[in-house]
Amino acid sequence: MCRVLGYLGGPVSLEGILYDADSALVRQSYSPRMMDAFLNLAGFGMAAWDDRSLHVDEPFTYRVPTMPGFDRNLRGISRKLAPTCVLAHVRGVTWGSGEIISDLNLHPFQFPGAKVVMAHNGHLRNFGAMRYDLLEYLRPGLSQHIAGTTDSEWIYALLLSQLDDSVAAPDADEITRATIRVLEILRDVRARHGIDTSSPVNLFMATSDCLVATRFVLDYGWYPDDDPMLEIDVPYVSLWYTAGRAYADNDGEWEMLSAQGRPQSLLIASEPLTTDTSTWLEVPEYSLLQVSRGGDGLHHETIALDV
Amino acid sequence: MSEPLTVGTASFVDDAGHLAAALRVVPLFAGMPDEDLLDFASVFKPVDLRTGEVLWRQATPVEGLHILLSGEVRVSRRLPGEREVEIARLGAGAVMGEVPLLGGGTHSATVRADSPCSLVFLQRKDFHARIQSGRPSALTLKRRIVEITCARVRADHASLAASIDRDAAPVNGNVASVRVSCTQPVAPPAHAYVSRLPFFRELGAQFVSSLLDCGDTLQVAPRCVILEEGETASHCYIVLNGAVEDVLRRGNQTIRVRLAGPGRALCYLGLLGGGPATATSVARERTVVLAIEAQDFRAGMQGSDDLSRAFAAAIEYDLMDTLRSTASPTAHLAAAGAR
């Protein structure tokens, strides 16, 4: 089960959120606190925006199919960057020769010209049986950009197909509407194939100005009798967030500093970045968290999903 | 500052008899026979704090129960987006950590000495060893902790309901006919699957078949109400497939207080401590549950055979999880439901 991290707000230390917090994302690749027996060793990917950089609405991207903990380049780059929006992902796969470890399968996904990127924590059971039925829901020309073997990339193609313009920069509301439609399509196609086993679909979408994330499972609570990962799959897939003035090292502890009025910074993550979770909130099950920039700070709301 | 339970510390802690006398006035131990109090006194350990010293920090693992014999402590909590907020000051006689003594977990607040303090400490492992060996003192204390936990869940539900709309009444539908028409008997899932679910792992694989035979397995349609807030429960249910949510409904607003997936029990709060349901339990997914009649539930909780003791332990474990779910800070959903 992957681990994902999203950030929106003022400039934040990339090294801090990837490495320095005591349960930072890179540590979660080999020592996650909220997964008992699953390691995320199949690569790292990141898209980051900095409103002080060239081509402001295009992210800086970094993807390697190796473990980020051993990646000196990533460490060195992280020390120098303070982006204003980040979507980062460590990929987890099950043990076995059937898995493909490749940079084509790394998240977040971004098709040529697209302004929105997407990462996924979860898996669609029996995806092979339903994959090509999704073609009818894809905008012409998008399917040719699917280069990897993951269900996640197909979900991304579906998402772009639900936008009014797949290469324009959508606002948070449009991404939310598109995401709900994606979940509806997935449910319908699964039903058509009689697929009714639990499939987590925690999606993370980002542009330079907004983040949208879902905490959602299709057919939660139904598993194959012989599911070898049952103990990992039974708990509802996790999603947490914290919001405030800034995320920073405060006397040796990484924490979200409190804000007066609207928050200026917000972190969303599969699990909190610190052992102390007291300043983090769980996103409710079956819901979506939508975050966008406003003139007075960040606007965020949690929306119940009835898909 | 409240009067100390004892004058001086070490001498009283060293003397089990004096400590037992001090425990007699602590409500959690009130009414226990002298031999039970002496038994507890023999395993309590002394703890002394200087002014400003931290007893434990929020989010650290719970190691046991503390009783404050003298002095005063300050209890504070870190909240999302805030610095520490003081939530209580406690004096002599205060008991801290009684629920986690049974259920474990992490501390929900930081406790710091506001003056020189003396305390006594009962370790979880010592308490659980006494439960395992069937000591009456430990079983009595466990029953009281379960009652306290039930009361806290009820209080949390009431507080959350008031936060939605203080003046609105619970929203109930015409559930009787709906309930009958949206459940049907089904065969239980495979034993090998059931034995891996949380409740049944706590129970023990050797008891799974016996428990499945005790109840009826029912399939429940999505959105079917299993128990309405305010009703008296007639069954305890254990989810085998799917999920049930416990919700508080006021007007057109709803708060989910718990999502019970496979291996979680529900609708038993009233069967444990009496009283009507404090939340509505409704199927979120198509769901299969094991339904155990109230009389069988009570027999299991009070019995002394191995299956009963395992069942009681599994229910208590689930109750602790229920309290954690209810108490954990969760983002409030936007009003007006889904878009």
XYZ file of C-alpha atoms in Angstrom:
646
model
C 0.000 0.000 0.000
C 1.616 3.269 -1.130
C 2.231 6.352 0.989
C 1.345 9.765 -0.421
C 1.922 13.332 0.689
C 0.352 16.559 -0.559
C 1.120 20.127 0.477
C -0.334 23.517 -0.402
C 0.602 26.850 1.101
C 3.609 29.066 1.626
C 7.144 27.885 0.868
C 7.890 24.706 2.837
C 11.169 22.911 3.368
C 11.084 19.951 0.991
C 13.789 18.278 3.034
C 11.668 18.709 6.142
C 8.597 16.941 4.798
C 10.487 14.268 2.879
C 13.267 13.496 5.381
C 13.419 15.392 8.654
C 10.073 14.944 10.390
C 10.279 11.787 12.519
C 7.836 9.939 10.264
C 8.582 11.832 7.067
C 7.606 10.388 3.693
C 10.973 8.810 2.900
C 10.947 7.042 6.276
C 7.428 5.806 5.514
C 8.829 3.941 2.519
C 10.608 1.502 4.851
C 9.048 2.122 8.263
C 5.417 3.203 7.940
C 3.639 3.540 11.271
C 0.138 2.785 10.038
C 0.804 -0.332 8.005
C 1.882 -3.478 9.759
C 3.494 -5.539 7.079
C 3.997 -3.699 3.830
C 7.000 -1.830 2.539
C 6.936 0.791 -0.192
C 10.097 -0.052 -2.075
C 9.010 0.312 -5.695
C 10.133 3.854 -6.296
C 9.513 7.513 -5.573
C 7.858 10.283 -7.548
C 7.161 13.931 -6.919
C 5.640 16.970 -8.563
C 6.346 20.323 -6.910
C 5.375 23.873 -7.781
C 7.095 27.064 -6.745
C 5.373 30.331 -7.558
C 8.800 31.990 -7.718
C 10.011 29.666 -10.496
C 9.830 29.859 -14.271
C 6.629 28.457 -15.855
C 4.746 28.779 -12.613
C 1.860 26.469 -13.513
C 4.179 23.589 -14.478
C 5.602 21.396 -11.728
C 9.156 20.353 -11.141
C 9.044 16.558 -11.379
C 11.395 13.903 -10.045
C 10.913 10.146 -10.441
C 13.159 7.182 -9.660
C 12.268 3.482 -9.441
C 14.703 3.028 -6.560
C 14.393 3.602 -2.844
C 14.422 7.303 -1.929
C 16.347 6.648 1.270
C 19.471 5.840 -0.782
C 18.968 8.628 -3.306
C 21.672 11.266 -2.805
C 20.331 13.401 -5.638
C 16.913 13.631 -4.056
C 18.434 14.512 -0.706
C 20.597 17.197 -2.251
C 17.739 18.701 -4.251
C 15.431 18.639 -1.244
C 17.834 20.771 0.794
C 17.571 23.558 -1.765
C 13.876 23.648 -2.545
C 10.976 25.319 -0.738
C 7.966 24.688 -2.971
C 4.485 26.080 -2.485
C 2.695 22.948 -3.634
C 3.882 19.340 -3.542
C 2.501 15.925 -4.420
C 4.908 13.113 -3.558
C 4.442 9.341 -3.596
C 6.349 6.237 -2.538
C 5.125 3.181 -4.387
C 4.282 -0.062 -2.682
C 3.723 -3.344 -4.481
C 3.240 -6.897 -3.340
C 6.106 -9.334 -3.474
C 6.152 -11.389 -6.632
C 7.496 -11.627 -10.150
C 4.195 -10.331 -11.513
C 4.944 -6.800 -10.348
C 6.600 -4.378 -12.740
C 9.093 -1.967 -11.171
C 9.558 0.817 -13.698
C 9.662 4.590 -13.849
C 6.642 4.320 -16.167
C 4.640 3.127 -13.172
C 5.620 5.914 -10.799
C 3.183 8.459 -9.444
C 2.155 11.218 -9.675
C 1.067 10.883 -13.280
C 1.117 13.810 -15.666
C 0.221 13.508 -19.350
C 1.823 15.926 -21.833
C 0.356 19.400 -21.453
C -1.832 18.509 -18.470
C -1.836 20.954 -15.538
C -3.246 18.507 -13.005
C -1.251 15.559 -11.667
C -2.560 12.553 -9.757
C -1.267 9.921 -7.368
C -3.152 6.909 -6.012
C -2.960 4.907 -2.819
C -4.884 1.701 -3.333
C -5.618 -0.904 -5.940
C -8.535 -2.020 -8.105
C -9.036 -5.741 -7.683
C -9.386 -7.759 -10.893
C -8.424 -4.666 -12.870
C -7.272 -6.771 -15.790
C -10.843 -7.894 -16.409
C -12.233 -4.348 -16.587
C -9.330 -2.315 -17.963
C -10.363 -2.016 -21.599
C -13.994 -1.292 -20.756
C -12.728 2.063 -19.497
C -11.758 3.068 -23.040
C -15.298 4.190 -23.826
C -14.999 6.797 -21.036
C -11.648 8.211 -22.185
C -11.352 11.344 -24.258
C -9.980 10.535 -27.751
C -6.202 10.695 -27.780
C -5.667 10.242 -24.071
C -5.366 6.456 -24.067
C -2.232 6.666 -26.210
C -0.454 8.387 -23.298
C -0.957 5.413 -20.960
C 2.578 4.040 -20.929
C 2.699 1.883 -17.819
C 0.927 -1.152 -16.437
C -0.897 0.306 -13.438
C -4.579 0.773 -12.722
C -3.642 4.191 -11.337
C -2.604 5.572 -14.715
C -5.925 4.520 -16.205
C -7.704 6.308 -13.351
C -5.664 9.413 -14.178
C -6.708 9.185 -17.830
C -10.315 8.853 -16.704
C -9.938 11.923 -14.491
C -8.551 14.082 -17.301
C -11.377 12.883 -19.539
C -13.963 14.227 -17.099
C -12.486 17.742 -17.141
C -13.854 20.360 -19.509
C -10.364 20.718 -20.977
C -7.734 18.087 -20.183
C -4.836 20.544 -20.653
C -6.301 23.585 -18.904
C -5.795 24.251 -15.196
C -9.034 23.238 -13.455
C -10.142 24.740 -10.177
C -10.800 22.623 -7.101
C -14.547 22.408 -7.726
C -14.043 21.044 -11.221
C -11.511 18.486 -9.982
C -13.965 17.425 -7.285
C -16.772 16.948 -9.811
C -14.451 15.008 -12.114
C -13.260 12.808 -9.243
C -16.800 11.914 -8.214
C -17.583 11.019 -11.811
C -14.455 8.810 -11.934
C -15.621 6.897 -8.868
C -19.061 6.452 -10.410
C -17.553 5.108 -13.621
C -15.328 2.698 -11.747
C -18.277 1.412 -9.737
C -20.396 0.952 -12.862
C -17.700 -0.872 -14.830
C -16.904 -3.100 -11.855
C -20.557 -3.981 -11.503
C -20.697 -4.861 -15.180
C -17.928 -7.408 -14.589
C -19.261 -8.672 -11.278
C -16.260 -7.284 -9.394
C -17.411 -6.633 -5.845
C -14.349 -6.980 -3.643
C -12.833 -4.203 -1.562
C -10.710 -1.753 -3.578
C -9.180 1.337 -1.921
C -9.252 4.447 -4.096
C -7.419 7.187 -2.220
C -6.761 9.664 -5.027
C -4.603 12.768 -4.722
C -4.916 15.494 -7.362
C -2.880 18.683 -7.488
C -2.382 21.808 -9.517
C -0.274 24.782 -8.460
C -3.309 26.268 -6.675
C -5.318 23.394 -5.272
C -5.277 19.920 -3.789
C -8.084 17.390 -3.802
C -7.875 14.016 -2.064
C -10.306 11.173 -1.469
C -10.570 8.705 1.378
C -12.681 6.054 -0.287
C -13.010 2.310 -0.742
C -15.228 0.590 -3.300
C -17.091 -2.374 -1.768
C -15.364 -1.971 1.572
C -15.456 -5.070 3.742
C -15.588 -7.749 1.030
C -12.484 -9.828 0.445
C -11.556 -13.074 -1.269
C -11.599 -15.892 1.285
C -7.943 -16.605 0.604
C -6.745 -12.976 0.591
C -3.089 -13.183 1.701
C -3.162 -9.490 2.689
C -6.421 -9.567 4.615
C -4.976 -8.142 7.836
C -3.625 -5.157 5.866
C -6.777 -4.696 3.793
C -9.408 -4.857 6.574
C -8.680 -1.465 8.197
C -10.173 1.350 6.132
C -7.405 3.010 4.106
C -6.094 5.993 6.069
C -5.896 9.710 5.233
C -4.898 12.564 7.527
C -4.350 16.289 7.299
C -3.087 19.225 9.321
C -3.550 22.938 8.643
C -2.157 26.117 10.136
C 0.254 28.983 9.616
C 3.298 27.026 8.460
C 4.838 23.563 8.755
C 8.248 24.001 10.310
C 10.827 22.729 12.742
C 9.827 24.215 16.095
C 12.476 23.546 18.765
C 13.394 20.208 17.218
C 9.803 19.117 16.574
C 8.204 19.350 13.162
C 4.695 20.667 13.550
C 2.042 22.821 11.962
C 2.164 26.192 13.696
C -1.206 27.629 14.633
C -2.805 30.257 12.440
C -4.980 33.256 13.224
C -7.928 33.100 10.864
C -7.671 30.978 7.739
C -4.771 28.536 7.469
C -1.882 29.438 5.207
C -0.502 25.899 4.891
C -2.047 22.458 4.668
C -0.572 18.965 4.535
C -2.495 15.860 3.450
C -0.881 12.465 3.912
C -1.607 8.762 4.063
C -0.312 8.951 7.623
C 0.956 11.842 9.769
C 4.559 12.926 9.286
C 5.245 12.811 13.014
C 4.922 10.176 15.714
C 2.890 12.686 17.695
C -0.402 12.800 15.795
C -2.175 15.151 18.184
C -2.235 18.068 15.730
C -3.495 15.980 12.812
C -7.103 15.236 11.865
C -8.383 12.117 10.159
C -10.311 12.718 6.995
C -13.611 10.834 7.488
C -14.140 7.618 5.571
C -16.036 7.933 2.296
C -15.167 11.586 1.878
C -13.131 14.044 -0.154
C -10.924 16.899 1.076
C -10.799 19.923 -1.203
C -8.203 22.667 -0.661
C -7.692 25.823 -2.697
C -5.924 29.158 -2.408
C -7.964 32.228 -1.602
C -7.030 35.831 -1.059
C -7.175 35.407 2.711
C -5.514 32.005 2.970
C -6.495 28.455 2.138
C -10.091 27.343 1.788
C -10.713 23.719 2.677
C -13.745 21.563 3.203
C -14.508 17.900 3.677
C -17.280 16.592 1.458
C -19.177 13.343 2.012
C -19.109 11.007 -0.970
C -22.257 9.048 -1.745
C -21.064 7.101 -4.783
C -5.019 22.218 46.769
C -7.001 19.184 47.931
C -6.079 17.281 51.047
C -3.596 14.468 50.449
C -4.885 10.962 50.750
C -1.984 10.237 53.036
C 0.591 12.247 54.913
C 4.011 11.442 53.560
C 4.588 9.005 50.799
C 7.200 6.335 51.071
C 6.122 5.028 54.414
C 2.537 4.659 53.283
C 3.410 3.068 49.993
C 5.771 0.691 51.710
C 2.978 -0.236 54.101
C 0.394 -2.044 52.005
C -2.152 -1.722 54.738
C -2.005 2.063 54.765
C -2.140 2.158 50.992
C -5.140 -0.151 50.989
C -6.841 2.234 53.384
C -6.092 5.101 51.024
C -7.556 3.152 48.101
C -10.779 2.617 50.023
C -11.777 6.259 49.499
C -10.966 6.255 45.775
C -14.290 5.740 43.920
C -12.794 3.236 41.474
C -11.939 0.947 44.402
C -14.810 1.860 46.717
C -16.642 -1.046 48.319
C -13.993 -3.639 47.451
C -13.215 -6.202 50.179
C -10.111 -5.528 52.247
C -8.295 -8.533 50.798
C -8.807 -7.145 47.260
C -7.473 -3.743 48.286
C -4.458 -5.341 49.943
C -3.872 -7.373 46.797
C -3.761 -4.205 44.691
C -1.699 -2.362 47.261
C 0.942 -5.050 47.053
C 1.616 -4.336 43.370
C 1.328 -0.567 43.296
C 4.666 1.181 42.825
C 5.544 4.619 44.208
C 6.158 7.584 41.905
C 7.365 10.983 43.106
C 7.364 14.115 40.931
C 9.066 17.463 41.430
C 7.205 20.624 40.512
C 7.174 20.976 36.727
C 8.103 17.380 36.073
C 6.105 15.590 33.380
C 4.349 12.372 34.345
C 3.566 11.495 30.741
C 3.216 13.265 27.381
C 0.273 13.192 25.029
C 0.491 10.479 22.349
C 3.006 8.358 24.306
C 2.100 4.705 25.018
C 0.109 4.037 28.159
C 1.917 1.920 30.729
C -0.663 1.792 33.494
C -2.888 3.617 35.964
C -1.787 6.323 38.385
C -3.463 7.523 41.565
C -2.469 10.924 42.930
C -1.909 10.649 46.676
C -0.775 14.217 47.295
C -0.024 17.326 45.285
C -1.594 18.779 42.194
C -1.146 18.087 38.487
C -2.106 19.975 35.384
C -3.626 18.153 32.418
C -3.161 19.732 29.003
C -3.815 18.720 25.437
C -2.431 19.743 22.074
C -5.174 20.297 19.539
C -4.936 20.538 15.752
C -3.687 23.993 14.842
C -3.290 25.089 18.472
C -0.649 25.153 21.160
C -1.251 23.297 24.425
C -4.575 23.964 26.088
C -5.101 23.262 29.794
C -8.119 21.032 30.269
C -8.015 20.169 33.991
C -6.215 20.433 37.313
C -6.341 17.386 39.552
C -5.658 16.916 43.233
C -5.331 14.128 45.773
C -7.507 11.135 45.028
C -7.492 11.635 41.275
C -7.238 8.492 39.191
C -5.565 8.804 35.782
C -5.459 6.197 33.032
C -8.132 3.785 34.244
C -9.563 3.111 30.782
C -6.190 2.576 29.073
C -5.245 0.289 31.986
C -7.582 -2.178 30.306
C -7.453 -1.111 26.670
C -3.931 0.230 26.205
C -3.258 2.804 23.538
C -1.669 6.213 23.912
C -2.218 9.049 26.346
C -4.782 11.609 25.222
C -3.176 14.455 27.191
C 0.038 15.578 28.914
C 0.188 15.510 32.731
C 2.668 17.749 34.553
C 3.175 18.295 38.289
C 2.117 21.734 39.520
C 3.586 20.994 42.962
C 5.605 18.175 44.522
C 3.479 15.086 43.978
C 3.383 11.557 45.200
C 1.540 8.908 43.244
C 1.170 5.183 43.035
C 1.286 3.296 39.775
C -0.311 0.031 38.674
C 1.317 -1.433 35.582
C -0.840 -2.845 32.819
C 1.090 -6.067 32.787
C 0.480 -6.647 36.494
C -3.210 -5.869 36.083
C -3.615 -8.160 33.100
C -1.720 -10.946 34.810
C -4.283 -10.768 37.619
C -7.133 -10.875 35.111
C -5.610 -13.911 33.428
C -5.308 -15.688 36.746
C -8.931 -14.872 37.550
C -8.311 -12.846 40.703
C -11.630 -11.431 41.925
C -10.049 -8.036 42.627
C -8.904 -7.653 39.045
C -12.188 -8.871 37.598
C -14.086 -6.371 39.741
C -11.823 -3.545 38.633
C -12.192 -4.635 35.020
C -15.991 -4.546 35.299
C -15.841 -1.031 36.713
C -13.542 0.137 33.950
C -15.956 -1.271 31.370
C -18.785 0.686 33.028
C -16.690 3.853 32.960
C -15.883 3.300 29.289
C -19.536 2.789 28.378
C -20.404 5.993 30.210
C -17.691 7.899 28.333
C -18.885 6.666 24.948
C -22.408 7.771 25.822
C -21.139 11.143 26.998
C -19.077 11.594 23.828
C -22.118 10.796 21.685
C -24.228 13.296 23.610
C -21.557 15.959 23.258
C -21.171 15.348 19.522
C -24.939 15.367 19.019
C -25.173 18.695 20.830
C -22.460 20.097 18.577
C -24.639 19.455 15.518
C -27.799 21.035 16.847
C -28.380 21.434 20.528
C -32.137 21.695 20.206
C -32.959 19.179 17.489
C -34.345 15.755 18.275
C -32.921 12.598 16.745
C -34.169 11.920 13.228
C -35.850 8.514 13.136
C -37.609 6.867 10.264
C -40.265 4.169 10.207
C -37.675 1.521 10.715
C -39.614 -1.569 11.751
C -40.841 -2.524 8.305
C -37.613 -1.400 6.660
C -35.583 -3.547 8.953
C -37.561 -6.723 8.350
C -37.453 -6.330 4.598
C -33.758 -5.519 4.229
C -32.182 -8.491 6.000
C -32.116 -12.143 5.060
C -30.415 -15.217 6.508
C -27.241 -16.351 4.768
C -24.536 -18.899 5.394
C -21.529 -17.488 7.273
C -18.276 -16.870 5.404
C -15.500 -19.449 5.479
C -14.083 -20.229 8.924
C -10.547 -19.529 7.733
C -11.563 -16.001 6.729
C -13.602 -15.253 9.856
C -10.817 -16.354 12.198
C -8.523 -13.661 10.732
C -10.893 -10.779 11.490
C -10.061 -8.532 14.492
C -12.860 -9.666 16.852
C -12.217 -13.325 16.164
C -8.432 -12.977 16.450
C -9.050 -11.638 19.966
C -11.509 -14.458 20.601
C -9.154 -17.222 19.527
C -9.432 -19.554 16.541
C -10.602 -22.438 18.734
C -13.804 -20.571 19.608
C -14.818 -19.245 16.182
C -17.115 -22.111 15.235
C -18.819 -22.107 18.630
C -19.538 -18.400 18.418
C -20.834 -18.625 14.860
C -23.176 -21.385 16.030
C -24.473 -19.116 18.834
C -25.983 -16.577 16.497
C -27.683 -16.054 13.161
C -25.840 -14.821 10.099
C -27.785 -12.159 8.232
C -27.188 -10.214 5.047
C -28.127 -6.554 5.429
C -28.875 -4.275 2.493
C -27.100 -0.907 2.157
C -28.810 1.919 4.079
C -30.735 -0.585 6.212
C -31.064 0.629 9.794
C -29.989 -2.056 12.239
C -30.649 -0.120 15.447
C -32.127 3.325 15.807
C -30.866 5.900 18.314
C -33.129 5.715 21.354
C -34.153 2.098 20.815
C -33.353 -0.777 23.129
C -31.009 -3.307 21.577
C -32.195 -6.884 21.255
C -28.986 -8.203 19.689
C -25.282 -7.621 19.514
C -23.929 -7.740 15.964
C -20.477 -8.582 14.657
C -19.668 -7.475 11.119
C -18.338 -10.307 8.954
C -18.422 -8.546 5.574
C -19.194 -4.984 4.554
C -19.499 -2.091 6.997
C -21.942 -0.438 9.368
C -21.732 3.175 10.449
C -22.871 4.576 13.785
C -24.293 8.023 13.115
C -25.897 10.904 14.953
C -28.604 12.627 12.967
C -30.055 16.006 13.823
C -32.145 17.871 11.313
C -30.441 17.469 7.956
C -26.988 17.008 9.450
C -25.210 13.764 10.243
C -22.016 12.935 12.071
C -20.466 9.510 11.736
C -19.043 8.513 15.118
C -17.717 5.146 14.050
C -17.340 2.946 10.992
C -17.483 -0.744 11.919
C -15.855 -2.894 9.260
C -15.277 -6.653 9.298
C -14.401 -7.958 12.732
C -16.025 -5.115 14.675
C -18.980 -5.469 17.030
C -21.877 -3.056 17.401
C -25.160 -2.343 19.188
C -23.907 -3.800 22.496
C -23.467 -0.638 24.557
C -26.992 -0.896 25.961
C -26.589 -4.606 26.598
C -23.479 -3.888 28.692
C -24.519 -0.912 30.726
C -28.242 -0.627 30.154
C -30.060 2.201 28.436
C -31.107 2.924 24.882
C -28.843 3.205 21.861
C -26.981 6.515 21.722
C -26.376 6.396 17.978
C -28.088 4.914 14.936
C -26.388 1.924 13.329
C -26.981 1.750 9.584
C -25.381 -0.419 6.900
C -23.032 1.594 4.715
C -22.303 -1.309 2.354
C -24.109 -4.561 1.663
C -23.152 -6.267 4.880
C -23.153 -9.658 6.557
C -23.444 -9.698 10.334
C -23.501 -12.312 13.051
C -26.502 -11.496 15.244
C -26.261 -12.657 18.879
C -29.390 -12.401 20.988
C -29.234 -10.261 24.106
C -29.614 -13.179 26.511
C -26.772 -15.067 24.831
C -24.661 -11.889 24.896
C -25.226 -11.448 28.626
C -24.524 -15.113 29.278
C -21.265 -14.754 27.402
C -20.248 -11.647 29.328
C -21.013 -13.196 32.703
C -20.008 -16.806 32.126
C -16.920 -18.433 33.556
C -16.246 -21.026 30.862
C -13.414 -20.505 28.407
C -15.646 -19.386 25.510
C -17.423 -16.843 27.704
C -14.201 -15.385 29.021
C -12.789 -15.129 25.509
C -16.016 -13.526 24.286
C -15.993 -10.985 27.113
C -12.366 -10.112 26.390
C -13.144 -9.624 22.688
C -16.114 -7.364 23.477
C -14.006 -5.303 25.906
C -11.298 -4.948 23.265
C -13.925 -3.749 20.796
C -15.338 -1.324 23.364
C -11.921 0.274 23.822
C -11.660 0.657 20.046
C -15.113 2.238 20.012
C -14.044 4.797 22.612
C -10.908 5.621 20.639
C -12.946 6.085 17.449
C -15.440 8.327 19.187
C -12.776 10.409 20.887
C -10.381 10.807 17.960
C -10.437 14.179 16.272
C -11.990 13.808 12.852
C -12.720 16.534 10.389
C -16.381 17.482 10.331
C -18.069 16.755 7.080
C -19.545 19.635 5.129
C -23.197 20.174 5.877
C -25.857 19.170 3.358
C -24.239 15.829 2.620
C -22.771 14.691 -0.645
C -22.667 16.721 -3.821
